[in-house]
Coordinates of C-alpha atoms and ligand atoms in Angstrom, one line a residue:
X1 CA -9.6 -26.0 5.6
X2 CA -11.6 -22.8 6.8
X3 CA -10.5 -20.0 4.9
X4 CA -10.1 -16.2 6.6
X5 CA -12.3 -13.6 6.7
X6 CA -12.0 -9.8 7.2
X7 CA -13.7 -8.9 10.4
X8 CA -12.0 -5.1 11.6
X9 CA -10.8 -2.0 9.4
X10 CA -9.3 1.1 10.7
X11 CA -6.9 3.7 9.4
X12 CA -5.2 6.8 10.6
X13 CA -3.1 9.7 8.9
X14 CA -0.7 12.5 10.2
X15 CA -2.2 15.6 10.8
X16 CA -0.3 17.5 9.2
X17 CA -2.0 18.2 4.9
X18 CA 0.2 19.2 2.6
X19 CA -1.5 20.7 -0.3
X20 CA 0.2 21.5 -3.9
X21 CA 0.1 25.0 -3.3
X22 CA 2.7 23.8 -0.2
X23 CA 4.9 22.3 -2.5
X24 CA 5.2 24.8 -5.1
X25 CA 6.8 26.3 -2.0
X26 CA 9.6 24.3 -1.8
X27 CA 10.4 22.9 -5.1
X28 CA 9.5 23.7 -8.7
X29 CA 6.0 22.1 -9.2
X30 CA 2.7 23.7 -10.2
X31 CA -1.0 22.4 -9.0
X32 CA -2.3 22.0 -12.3
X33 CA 1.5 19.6 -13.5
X34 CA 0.3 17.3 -10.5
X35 CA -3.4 17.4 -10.6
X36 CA -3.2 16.4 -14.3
X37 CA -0.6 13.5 -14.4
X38 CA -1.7 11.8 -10.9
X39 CA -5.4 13.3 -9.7
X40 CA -3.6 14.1 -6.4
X41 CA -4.6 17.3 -4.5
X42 CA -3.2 16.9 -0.9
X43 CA -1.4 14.4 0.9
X44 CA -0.6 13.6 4.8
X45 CA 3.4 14.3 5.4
X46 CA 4.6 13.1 9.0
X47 CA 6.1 15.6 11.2
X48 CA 9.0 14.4 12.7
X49 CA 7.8 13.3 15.9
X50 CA 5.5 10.8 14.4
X51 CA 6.9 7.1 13.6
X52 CA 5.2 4.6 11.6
X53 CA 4.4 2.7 14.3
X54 CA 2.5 5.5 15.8
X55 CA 0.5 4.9 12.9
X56 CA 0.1 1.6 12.8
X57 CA -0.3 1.1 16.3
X58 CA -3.5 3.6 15.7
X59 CA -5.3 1.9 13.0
X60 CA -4.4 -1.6 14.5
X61 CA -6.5 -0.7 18.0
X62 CA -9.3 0.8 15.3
X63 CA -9.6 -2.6 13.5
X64 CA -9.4 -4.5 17.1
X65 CA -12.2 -2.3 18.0
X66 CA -14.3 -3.3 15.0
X67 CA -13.3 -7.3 14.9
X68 CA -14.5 -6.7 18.9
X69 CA -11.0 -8.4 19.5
X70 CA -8.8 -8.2 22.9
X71 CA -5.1 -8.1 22.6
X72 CA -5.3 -11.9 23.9
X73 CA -7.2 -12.8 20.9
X74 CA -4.5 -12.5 18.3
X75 CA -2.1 -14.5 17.5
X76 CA -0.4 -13.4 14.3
X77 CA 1.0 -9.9 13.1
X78 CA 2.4 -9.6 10.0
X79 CA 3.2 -5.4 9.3
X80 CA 3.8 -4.6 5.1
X81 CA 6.3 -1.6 4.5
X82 CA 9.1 -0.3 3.5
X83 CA 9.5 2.4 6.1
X84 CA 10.1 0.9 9.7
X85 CA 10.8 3.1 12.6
X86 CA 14.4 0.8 12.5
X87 CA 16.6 -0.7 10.6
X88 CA 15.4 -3.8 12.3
X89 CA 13.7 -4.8 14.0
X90 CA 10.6 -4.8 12.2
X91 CA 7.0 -2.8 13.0
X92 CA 5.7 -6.1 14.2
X93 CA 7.9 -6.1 17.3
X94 CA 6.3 -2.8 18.0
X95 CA 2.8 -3.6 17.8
X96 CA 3.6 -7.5 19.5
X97 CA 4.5 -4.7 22.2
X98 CA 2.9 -2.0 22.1
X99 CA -0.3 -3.6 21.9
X100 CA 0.3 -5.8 25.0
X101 CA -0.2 -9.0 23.0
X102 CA 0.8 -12.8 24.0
X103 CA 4.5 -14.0 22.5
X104 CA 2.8 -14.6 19.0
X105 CA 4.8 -14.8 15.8
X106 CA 4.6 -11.3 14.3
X107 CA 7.1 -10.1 11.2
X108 CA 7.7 -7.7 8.6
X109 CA 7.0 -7.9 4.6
X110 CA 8.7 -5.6 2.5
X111 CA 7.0 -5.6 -0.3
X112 CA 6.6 -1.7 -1.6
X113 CA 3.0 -1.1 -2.3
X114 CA 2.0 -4.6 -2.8
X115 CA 3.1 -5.4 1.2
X116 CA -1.1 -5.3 2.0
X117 CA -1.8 -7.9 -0.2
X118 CA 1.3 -9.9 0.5
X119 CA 0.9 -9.9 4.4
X120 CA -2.8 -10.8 3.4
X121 CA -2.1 -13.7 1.7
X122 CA 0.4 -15.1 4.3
X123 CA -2.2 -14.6 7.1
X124 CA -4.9 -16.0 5.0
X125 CA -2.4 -19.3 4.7
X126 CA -1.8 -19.1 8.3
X127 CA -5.3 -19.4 8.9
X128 CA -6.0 -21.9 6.6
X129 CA -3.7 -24.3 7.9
X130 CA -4.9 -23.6 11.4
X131 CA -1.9 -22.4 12.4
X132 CA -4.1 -18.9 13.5
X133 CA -7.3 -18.0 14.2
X134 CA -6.9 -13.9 14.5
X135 CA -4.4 -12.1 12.7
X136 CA -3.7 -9.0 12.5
X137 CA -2.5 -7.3 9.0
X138 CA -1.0 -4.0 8.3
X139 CA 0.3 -1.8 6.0
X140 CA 1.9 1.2 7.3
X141 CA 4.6 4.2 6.0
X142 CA 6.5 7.5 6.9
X143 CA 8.4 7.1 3.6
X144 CA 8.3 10.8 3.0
X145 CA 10.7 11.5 5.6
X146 CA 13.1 9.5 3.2
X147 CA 11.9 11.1 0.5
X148 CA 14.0 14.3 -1.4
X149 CA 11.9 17.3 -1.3
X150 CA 13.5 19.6 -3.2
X151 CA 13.3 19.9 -7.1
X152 CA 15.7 17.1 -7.7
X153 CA 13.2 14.8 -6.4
X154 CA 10.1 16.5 -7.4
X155 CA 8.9 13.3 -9.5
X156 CA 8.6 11.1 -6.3
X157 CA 8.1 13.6 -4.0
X158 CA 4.5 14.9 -5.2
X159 CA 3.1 11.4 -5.3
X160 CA 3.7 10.4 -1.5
X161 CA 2.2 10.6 1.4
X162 CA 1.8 8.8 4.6
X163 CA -0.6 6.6 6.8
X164 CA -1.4 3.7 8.1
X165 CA -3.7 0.8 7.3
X166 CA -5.2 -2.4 9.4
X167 CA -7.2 -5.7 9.2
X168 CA -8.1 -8.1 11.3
X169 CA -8.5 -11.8 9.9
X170 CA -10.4 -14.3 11.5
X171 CA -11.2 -18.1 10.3
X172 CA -14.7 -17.9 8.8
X173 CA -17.5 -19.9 9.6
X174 CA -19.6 -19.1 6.6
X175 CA -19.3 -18.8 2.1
X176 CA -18.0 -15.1 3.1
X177 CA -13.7 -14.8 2.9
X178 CA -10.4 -14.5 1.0
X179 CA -11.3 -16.8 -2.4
X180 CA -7.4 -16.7 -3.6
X181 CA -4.6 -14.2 -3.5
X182 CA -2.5 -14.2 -6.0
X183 CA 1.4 -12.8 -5.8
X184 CA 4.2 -12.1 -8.2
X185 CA 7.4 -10.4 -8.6
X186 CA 10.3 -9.7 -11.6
X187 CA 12.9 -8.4 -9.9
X188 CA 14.9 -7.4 -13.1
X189 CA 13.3 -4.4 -13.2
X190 CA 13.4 -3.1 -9.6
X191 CA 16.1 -0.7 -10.8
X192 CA 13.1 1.1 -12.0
X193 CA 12.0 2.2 -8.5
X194 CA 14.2 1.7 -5.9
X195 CA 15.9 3.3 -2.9
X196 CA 19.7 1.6 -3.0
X197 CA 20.5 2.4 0.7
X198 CA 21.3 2.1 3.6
X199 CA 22.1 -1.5 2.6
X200 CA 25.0 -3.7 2.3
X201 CA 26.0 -3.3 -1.5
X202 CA 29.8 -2.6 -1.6
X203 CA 29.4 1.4 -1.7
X204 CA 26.4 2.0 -0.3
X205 CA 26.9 0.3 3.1
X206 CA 30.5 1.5 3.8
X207 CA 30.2 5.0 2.0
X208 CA 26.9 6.1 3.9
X209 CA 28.2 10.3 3.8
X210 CA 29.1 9.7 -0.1
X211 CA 25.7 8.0 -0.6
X212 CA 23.6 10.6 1.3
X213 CA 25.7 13.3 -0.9
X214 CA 24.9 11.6 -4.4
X215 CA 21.2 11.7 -3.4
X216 CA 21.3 7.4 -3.0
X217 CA 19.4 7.3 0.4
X218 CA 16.4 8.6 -1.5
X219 CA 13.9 6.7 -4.0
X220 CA 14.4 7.0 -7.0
X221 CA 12.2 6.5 -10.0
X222 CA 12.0 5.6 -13.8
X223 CA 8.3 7.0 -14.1
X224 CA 7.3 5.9 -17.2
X225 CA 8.8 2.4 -17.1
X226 CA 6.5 2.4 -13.9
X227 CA 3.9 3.4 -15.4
X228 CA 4.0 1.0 -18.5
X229 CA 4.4 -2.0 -16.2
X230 CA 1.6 -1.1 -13.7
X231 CA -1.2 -0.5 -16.3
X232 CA -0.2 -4.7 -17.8
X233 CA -0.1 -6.1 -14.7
X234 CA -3.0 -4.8 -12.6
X235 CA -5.7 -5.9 -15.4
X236 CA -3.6 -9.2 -15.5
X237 CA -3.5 -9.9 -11.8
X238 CA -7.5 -8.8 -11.7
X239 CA -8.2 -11.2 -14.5
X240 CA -6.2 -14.0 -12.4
X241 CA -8.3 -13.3 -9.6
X242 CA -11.3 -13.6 -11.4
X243 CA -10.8 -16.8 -13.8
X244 CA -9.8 -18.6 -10.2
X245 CA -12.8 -17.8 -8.8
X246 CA -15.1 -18.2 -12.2
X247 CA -15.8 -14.7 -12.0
X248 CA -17.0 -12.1 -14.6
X249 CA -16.2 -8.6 -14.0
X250 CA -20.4 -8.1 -13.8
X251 CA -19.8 -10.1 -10.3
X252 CA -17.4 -8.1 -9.2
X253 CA -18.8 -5.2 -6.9
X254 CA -15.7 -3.0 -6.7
X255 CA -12.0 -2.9 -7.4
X256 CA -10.0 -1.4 -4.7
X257 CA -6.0 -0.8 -6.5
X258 CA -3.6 0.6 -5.1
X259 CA -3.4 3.9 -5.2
X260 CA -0.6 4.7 -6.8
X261 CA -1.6 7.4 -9.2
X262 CA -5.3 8.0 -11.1
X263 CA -4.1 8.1 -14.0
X264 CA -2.9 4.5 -14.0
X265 CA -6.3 3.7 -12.9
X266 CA -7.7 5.6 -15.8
X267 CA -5.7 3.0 -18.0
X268 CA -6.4 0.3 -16.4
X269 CA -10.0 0.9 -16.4
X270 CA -9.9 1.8 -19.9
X271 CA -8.1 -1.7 -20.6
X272 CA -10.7 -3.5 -18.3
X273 CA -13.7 -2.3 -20.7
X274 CA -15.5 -0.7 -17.5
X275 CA -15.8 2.7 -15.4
X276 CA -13.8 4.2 -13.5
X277 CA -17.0 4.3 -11.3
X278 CA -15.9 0.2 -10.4
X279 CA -12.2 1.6 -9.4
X280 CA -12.4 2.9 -6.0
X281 CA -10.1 6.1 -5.5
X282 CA -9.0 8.1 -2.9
X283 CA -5.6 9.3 -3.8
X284 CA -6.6 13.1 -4.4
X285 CA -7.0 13.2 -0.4
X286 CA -3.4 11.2 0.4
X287 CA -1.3 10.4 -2.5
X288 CA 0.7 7.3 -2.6
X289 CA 1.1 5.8 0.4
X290 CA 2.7 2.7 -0.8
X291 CA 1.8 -0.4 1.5
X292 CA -0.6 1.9 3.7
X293 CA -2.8 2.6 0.5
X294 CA -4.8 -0.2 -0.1
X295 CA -6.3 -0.9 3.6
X296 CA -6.8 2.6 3.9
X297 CA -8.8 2.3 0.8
X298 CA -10.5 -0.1 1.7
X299 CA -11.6 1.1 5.2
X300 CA -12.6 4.0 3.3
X301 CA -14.8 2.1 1.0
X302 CA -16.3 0.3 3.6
X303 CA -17.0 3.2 5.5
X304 CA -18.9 5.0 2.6
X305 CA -21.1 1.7 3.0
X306 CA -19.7 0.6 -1.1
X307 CA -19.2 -3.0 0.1
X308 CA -22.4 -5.0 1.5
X309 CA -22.2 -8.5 2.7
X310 CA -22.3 -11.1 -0.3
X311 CA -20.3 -8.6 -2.8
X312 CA -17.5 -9.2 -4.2
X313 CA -14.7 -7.5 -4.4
X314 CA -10.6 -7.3 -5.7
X315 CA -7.8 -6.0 -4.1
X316 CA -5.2 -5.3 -6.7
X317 CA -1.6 -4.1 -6.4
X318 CA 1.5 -3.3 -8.4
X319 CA 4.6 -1.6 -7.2
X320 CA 8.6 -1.8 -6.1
X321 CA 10.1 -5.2 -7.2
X322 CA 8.6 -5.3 -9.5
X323 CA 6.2 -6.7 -7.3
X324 CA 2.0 -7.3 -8.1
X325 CA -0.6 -8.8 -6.4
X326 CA -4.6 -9.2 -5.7
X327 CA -7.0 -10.9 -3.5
X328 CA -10.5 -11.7 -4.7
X329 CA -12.8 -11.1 -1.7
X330 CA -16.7 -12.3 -1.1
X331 CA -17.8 -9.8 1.7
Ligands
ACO1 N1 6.5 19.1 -11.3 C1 6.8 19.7 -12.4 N2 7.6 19.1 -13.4 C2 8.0 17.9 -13.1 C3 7.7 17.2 -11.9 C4 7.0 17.9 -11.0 N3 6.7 17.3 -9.8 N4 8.3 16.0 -11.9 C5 8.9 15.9 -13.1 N5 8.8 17.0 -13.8 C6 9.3 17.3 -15.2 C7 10.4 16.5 -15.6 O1 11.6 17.0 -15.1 C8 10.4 16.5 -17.1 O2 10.9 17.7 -17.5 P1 11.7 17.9 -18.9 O3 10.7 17.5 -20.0 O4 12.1 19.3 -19.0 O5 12.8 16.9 -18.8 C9 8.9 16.6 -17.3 O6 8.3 17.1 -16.1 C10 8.3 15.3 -17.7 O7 7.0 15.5 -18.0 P2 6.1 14.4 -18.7 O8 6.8 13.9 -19.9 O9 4.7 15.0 -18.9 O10 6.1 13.3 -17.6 P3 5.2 12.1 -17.6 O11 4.0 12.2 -18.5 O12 6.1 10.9 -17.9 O13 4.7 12.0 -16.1 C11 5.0 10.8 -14.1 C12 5.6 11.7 -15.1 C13 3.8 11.4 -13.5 C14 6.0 10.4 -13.0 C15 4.5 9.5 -15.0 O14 5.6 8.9 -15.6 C16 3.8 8.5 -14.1 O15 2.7 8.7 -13.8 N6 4.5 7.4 -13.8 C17 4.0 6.4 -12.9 C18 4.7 6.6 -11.7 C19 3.9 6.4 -10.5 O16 2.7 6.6 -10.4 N7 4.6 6.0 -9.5 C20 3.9 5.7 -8.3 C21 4.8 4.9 -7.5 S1 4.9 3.3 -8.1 C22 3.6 2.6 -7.6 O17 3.0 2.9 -6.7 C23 3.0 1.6 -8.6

């Protein structure tokens, strides 16, 4: 059994910034309310002619073009998020053809902002049964455009923004790979962060007007549950990572989390005994951008030349669902 490897990156973002000085024109927020309780300083809003698959469609050709993969090559696409152009079908469709590739299986995870890691680990188990050789993986959103940006969303609607991740996997023929991904969810909690419709629930399917009126069609948020929950299970789903692979956290290079606000990170390091200097952070340039953050990250960090060949390094999620995740990685 060979297992996969990471062989392309790429992201893309909209255009358009949106600073905090933007939003204290449209809603009752300061610069110094979000800078202190999230570290964010801009974010990327789409415009409303841009789609998420514009996005995804970007990043996927940039990671092609780094894997030095044709369209024929792949033969998987699994797409992570929670805001698809449609109702159905998914992104995957989209990129299957947008991207001119063969008939391949591609679907869509929604998984909130673990999605990366999920649609890793299914295209790492593809390719470790043989059933692929090149997949590609992406996480991609325009969830603000569902978001409500006026003060009676404020919470929510200062954290997001949007973009679009992409990997390309490919079986390895050396030690260098996906070690072990490991995936959970506790879906008792997912009243804590959840957007209720559209969806088929008696009164949120049939009373769409009503629903749009009572602000349902819009996340919504118990922020401090959130936060709470994220800060246990990202240092527990790290830790899993690393007892699986009989790692220390000396071994590991660098963490990248999601990035779903610094100050989790700031916990989470604090609980983790180490610097935030071994958390890799981007999130004062785009917010959170749910299943979009963590390849973005990533490309980032590899970009910055933070990740050599040989390191290791963890991929580590928490979001919607509850759902948590992480993939332990030697570059
Ligand atoms: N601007 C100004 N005031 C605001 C804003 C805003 N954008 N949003 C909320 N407030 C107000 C509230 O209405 C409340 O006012 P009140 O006291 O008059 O009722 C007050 O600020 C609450 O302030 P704090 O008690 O300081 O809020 P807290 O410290 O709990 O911070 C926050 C709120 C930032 C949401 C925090 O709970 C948090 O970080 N939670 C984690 C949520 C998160 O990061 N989610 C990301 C998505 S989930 C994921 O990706 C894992």
């Amino acid at each position: 059994m060979h297992k996969s490897k990471i062989t392309g990156l790429g992201f893309e973002v909209p255009e358009n910034v949106v600073k905090n000085a933007d939003l204290e024109e449209i809603m009752e927020t300061s610069d110094e309310w979000i800078q202190t309780r999230s570290g964010i300083k801009e974010r990327r809003w789409a415009t409303e002619d841009l789609a998420t698959s514009d996005l995804a469609i970007s990043a996927s050709k940039k990671a092609m073009e780094m894997a030095g993969v044709s369209s024929e090559d792949i033969d998987l696409v699994i797409v992570g998020t929670l805001s698809s152009d449609y109702f159905f079908p998914g992104v995957s469709a989209q990129l299957q053809d947008k991207l001119n590739l063969r008939n391949i299986a591609a679907f869509d995870i929604k998984a909130a902002c673990s999605a990366f890691v999920y649609c890793l680990s299914v295209g790492d188990q593809f390719i470790r049964s043989g059933m692929a050789k090149t997949a590609l993986i992406v996480g991609a959103e325009t969830q603000t455009k569902l978001i409500d940006k006026t003060t009676r969303g404020r919470d929510i609607a200062v954290l997001f923004g949007d973009g679009a991740g992409a990997a390309i996997i490919q079986t390895s023929d050396d030690d260098s790979g996906i070690l072990s991904t490991h995936l959970h969810c506790q879906g008792k909690d997912m009243k804590n962060l959840w957007m209720e419709g559209p969806g088929s629930a008696p009164g949120v399917w049939i009373h769409n007007k009503q629903a749009i009126a009572h602000g349902r069609l819009s996340p919504k948020m118990n922020g401090r549950e959130v936060f709470r929950n994220a800060v246990k299970r990202f240092p527990e789903v790290i830790q899993e990572a690393m007892d699986e692979n009989g790692l220390t956290m000396e071994d590991i290079k660098l963490i990248i989390p999601h990035q779903a606000n610094n100050r989790i990170s700031q916990a989470v390091a604090k609980r983790m005994g180490i610097g935030m200097d071994r958390l890799y952070s981007n999130i004062h340039k785009y917010g959170n951008t749910t299943a979009a953050s963590i390849p973005i990250a990533l490309t980032e960090a590899h970009q910055e030349g933070k990740i050599q060949k040989g390191d290791h390094i963890i991929l580590a999620a928490f979001g919607a669902g509850y759902t948590w995740a992480s993939a332990a990685i030697r570059w």
